[in-house]
Amino acid sequence: MGAGFGGLAAAKALAGSDVPVTLVDLNNYHLFVPLLYQVAAAALSPADIAEPIRRIVADYPDIDVVMGKVAAIDAETKSVRLTDGEAIAYDRLVVATGSTSTYCGHDEWAPMRSR
Ligand SMILES: Cc1cc2nc3c(=O)[nH]c(=O)nc-3n(C[C@H](O)[C@H](O)[C@H](O)COP(=O)(O)OP(=O)(O)OC[C@H]3O[C@@H](n4cnc5c(N)ncnc54)[C@H](O)[C@@H]3O)c2cc1C
């Protein structure tokens, strides 16, 4: 789960070891987060720091990419459920969905992130 730095590294490390890998991310692109400030400063365009996940793993035939938001994990049945209702079974699950931001006591700033 997650095609950020952690998820991509895990998927690439597992690929080629006879393990089919399914990489699920809510976006169809990997965001190079450390250069976000360059986009904010208009020094780069958003497309410069976002690359399609399928292109990044194109040389890894064992990796299947699914675009979807994971809504729930069922550890008993070993499956994750996406918001569109699809269920994906797993043998081993790597959770690499990143973290949430802290606004240093200014939670009113949080909605500005999605503008
Ligand atoms: C502005 C900024 C600058 C930074 N600069 C640096 C730097 O210079 N050097 C450095 O080492 N680190 C830097 N960092 C920190 C670095 O970006 C993070 O440590 C790193 O991105 C964490 O990787 P991750 O794979 O854990 O999570 P992320 O890279 O955040 O990836 C998480 C992925 O999970 C996906 N996801 C989340 N929820 C779901 C869900 N429910 N279902 C499906 N997919 C989901 C997201 O779409 C995302 O693709 C910076 C961070 C920021 C915000």
Short mmCIF file of C-alpha atoms and ligand atoms in Angstrom, two decimals:
data_model
loop_
_atom_site.label_atom_id
_atom_site.label_comp_id
_atom_site.label_asym_id
_atom_site.label_seq_id
_atom_site.Cartn_x
_atom_site.Cartn_y
_atom_site.Cartn_z
CA MET A 1 0.00 0.00 0.00
CA GLY A 2 1.46 3.32 -1.12
CA ALA A 3 3.79 4.16 -4.00
CA GLY A 4 5.81 6.78 -2.21
CA PHE A 5 9.50 6.29 -1.53
CA GLY A 6 8.93 3.42 0.89
CA GLY A 7 6.35 1.52 -1.15
CA LEU A 8 8.31 1.79 -4.38
CA ALA A 9 11.52 0.64 -2.69
CA ALA A 10 9.74 -2.36 -1.16
CA ALA A 11 8.04 -3.32 -4.44
CA LYS A 12 11.29 -3.10 -6.40
CA ALA A 13 13.16 -5.10 -3.76
CA LEU A 14 10.54 -7.88 -3.87
CA ALA A 15 10.22 -7.94 -7.66
CA GLY A 16 12.21 -10.65 -9.37
CA SER A 17 12.15 -12.92 -6.31
CA ASP A 18 9.27 -15.04 -7.62
CA VAL A 19 6.79 -12.96 -5.64
CA PRO A 20 3.91 -11.28 -7.48
CA VAL A 21 3.61 -7.74 -6.15
CA THR A 22 0.52 -5.54 -6.23
CA LEU A 23 1.22 -1.86 -5.66
CA VAL A 24 -1.83 0.17 -4.65
CA ASP A 25 -1.87 3.96 -4.53
CA LEU A 26 -4.69 6.46 -4.48
CA ASN A 27 -2.91 8.39 -7.23
CA ASN A 28 -1.59 7.11 -10.57
CA TYR A 29 1.63 9.04 -10.01
CA HIS A 30 4.54 9.06 -7.59
CA LEU A 31 5.12 12.49 -6.10
CA PHE A 32 8.71 13.57 -5.50
CA VAL A 33 7.81 15.34 -2.27
CA PRO A 34 11.17 17.02 -1.52
CA LEU A 35 10.73 19.29 -4.55
CA LEU A 36 7.23 20.45 -3.66
CA TYR A 37 8.59 23.79 -2.50
CA GLN A 38 9.99 24.40 -6.00
CA VAL A 39 6.48 24.00 -7.39
CA ALA A 40 5.12 26.32 -4.72
CA ALA A 41 7.74 28.87 -5.77
CA ALA A 42 6.84 28.37 -9.46
CA ALA A 43 10.39 27.26 -10.24
CA LEU A 44 9.06 23.87 -11.44
CA SER A 45 5.74 22.77 -12.86
CA PRO A 46 3.77 20.03 -11.05
CA ALA A 47 4.52 17.59 -13.90
CA ASP A 48 8.24 17.90 -13.16
CA ILE A 49 7.85 16.23 -9.76
CA ALA A 50 5.10 13.72 -10.53
CA GLU A 51 5.82 10.60 -12.57
CA PRO A 52 3.35 7.85 -13.51
CA ILE A 53 3.82 4.85 -11.21
CA ARG A 54 3.36 2.46 -14.14
CA ARG A 55 6.25 4.11 -15.96
CA ILE A 56 8.52 3.87 -12.90
CA VAL A 57 7.93 0.11 -12.59
CA ALA A 58 7.67 -0.60 -16.32
CA ASP A 59 10.81 -2.76 -16.17
CA TYR A 60 9.36 -4.89 -13.36
CA PRO A 61 6.88 -7.36 -14.90
CA ASP A 62 6.11 -8.87 -11.46
CA ILE A 63 4.64 -5.58 -10.23
CA ASP A 64 0.96 -4.95 -10.87
CA VAL A 65 -0.17 -1.36 -10.25
CA VAL A 66 -3.67 -0.60 -8.97
CA MET A 67 -4.99 2.92 -8.56
CA GLY A 68 -7.34 3.05 -5.60
CA LYS A 69 -7.70 4.32 -2.08
CA VAL A 70 -7.40 1.68 0.63
CA ALA A 71 -10.33 2.06 2.99
CA ALA A 72 -9.81 -0.93 5.26
CA ILE A 73 -7.52 -3.84 6.02
CA ASP A 74 -9.02 -7.15 7.07
CA ALA A 75 -6.19 -9.06 8.73
CA GLU A 76 -8.38 -12.13 9.29
CA THR A 77 -9.28 -12.69 5.63
CA LYS A 78 -5.97 -11.16 4.52
CA SER A 79 -7.45 -8.61 2.16
CA VAL A 80 -7.58 -4.86 1.72
CA ARG A 81 -10.77 -3.11 0.63
CA LEU A 82 -10.68 -0.09 -1.63
CA THR A 83 -13.16 2.76 -1.44
CA ASP A 84 -14.76 1.55 -4.70
CA GLY A 85 -15.55 -1.77 -3.00
CA GLU A 86 -12.84 -3.83 -4.70
CA ALA A 87 -11.09 -6.31 -2.41
CA ILE A 88 -7.48 -7.33 -2.98
CA ALA A 89 -6.16 -10.48 -1.30
CA TYR A 90 -2.64 -10.60 0.05
CA ASP A 91 -0.20 -13.02 1.63
CA ARG A 92 2.05 -10.30 3.08
CA LEU A 93 1.07 -6.65 3.37
CA VAL A 94 3.48 -3.71 3.33
CA VAL A 95 1.86 -0.54 4.64
CA ALA A 96 3.72 2.50 3.30
CA THR A 97 1.06 5.16 3.18
CA GLY A 98 3.18 7.95 4.59
CA SER A 99 2.28 10.18 7.46
CA THR A 100 0.02 13.09 8.28
CA SER A 101 1.17 16.67 8.68
CA THR A 102 1.41 18.62 11.87
CA TYR A 103 0.36 22.26 11.78
CA CYS A 104 2.14 23.27 14.95
CA GLY A 105 -1.04 24.12 16.83
CA HIS A 106 -2.68 25.73 13.78
CA ASP A 107 -5.17 23.06 12.71
CA GLU A 108 -7.09 25.77 10.84
CA TRP A 109 -4.30 25.65 8.23
CA ALA A 110 -5.07 22.01 7.33
CA PRO A 111 -7.93 22.76 4.88
CA MET A 112 -5.59 25.07 2.92
CA ARG A 113 -3.59 22.00 1.88
CA SER A 114 -6.34 20.73 -0.41
CA ARG A 115 -6.89 24.04 -2.20
C1 LIG B 1 8.01 19.48 1.59
C2 LIG B 1 8.79 18.25 1.96
C3 LIG B 1 10.15 18.17 1.70
C4 LIG B 1 10.88 17.05 2.07
N1 LIG B 1 12.23 17.01 1.79
C5 LIG B 1 12.94 15.90 2.10
C6 LIG B 1 14.33 15.81 1.79
O1 LIG B 1 14.94 16.74 1.25
N2 LIG B 1 15.00 14.67 2.14
C7 LIG B 1 14.36 13.62 2.75
O2 LIG B 1 15.01 12.60 3.02
N3 LIG B 1 13.03 13.69 3.04
C8 LIG B 1 12.33 14.79 2.75
N4 LIG B 1 10.98 14.85 3.08
C9 LIG B 1 10.37 13.72 3.76
C10 LIG B 1 10.05 12.62 2.73
O3 LIG B 1 9.32 13.16 1.65
C11 LIG B 1 9.24 11.55 3.45
O4 LIG B 1 10.00 11.03 4.51
C12 LIG B 1 8.89 10.42 2.47
O5 LIG B 1 8.11 10.90 1.41
C13 LIG B 1 8.17 9.32 3.21
O6 LIG B 1 7.99 8.26 2.31
P1 LIG B 1 6.79 7.26 2.49
O7 LIG B 1 6.93 6.24 1.40
O8 LIG B 1 6.73 6.78 3.89
O9 LIG B 1 5.48 8.14 2.28
P2 LIG B 1 5.03 9.05 1.05
O10 LIG B 1 6.17 9.41 0.17
O11 LIG B 1 4.17 10.11 1.64
O12 LIG B 1 4.09 8.06 0.21
C14 LIG B 1 2.88 7.60 0.71
C15 LIG B 1 2.05 7.11 -0.50
O13 LIG B 1 0.91 6.45 -0.01
C16 LIG B 1 -0.22 6.84 -0.77
N5 LIG B 1 -1.40 6.68 0.08
C17 LIG B 1 -1.69 7.32 1.23
N6 LIG B 1 -2.84 6.86 1.76
C18 LIG B 1 -3.27 5.89 0.91
C19 LIG B 1 -4.43 5.04 0.90
N7 LIG B 1 -5.36 5.09 1.88
N8 LIG B 1 -4.59 4.18 -0.14
C20 LIG B 1 -3.68 4.12 -1.14
N9 LIG B 1 -2.57 4.90 -1.18
C21 LIG B 1 -2.38 5.77 -0.16
C22 LIG B 1 0.06 8.29 -1.15
O14 LIG B 1 -0.67 8.66 -2.31
C23 LIG B 1 1.57 8.26 -1.38
O15 LIG B 1 1.89 7.98 -2.75
C24 LIG B 1 10.23 15.96 2.72
C25 LIG B 1 8.84 16.03 2.96
C26 LIG B 1 8.13 17.15 2.60
C27 LIG B 1 6.64 17.21 2.88
#
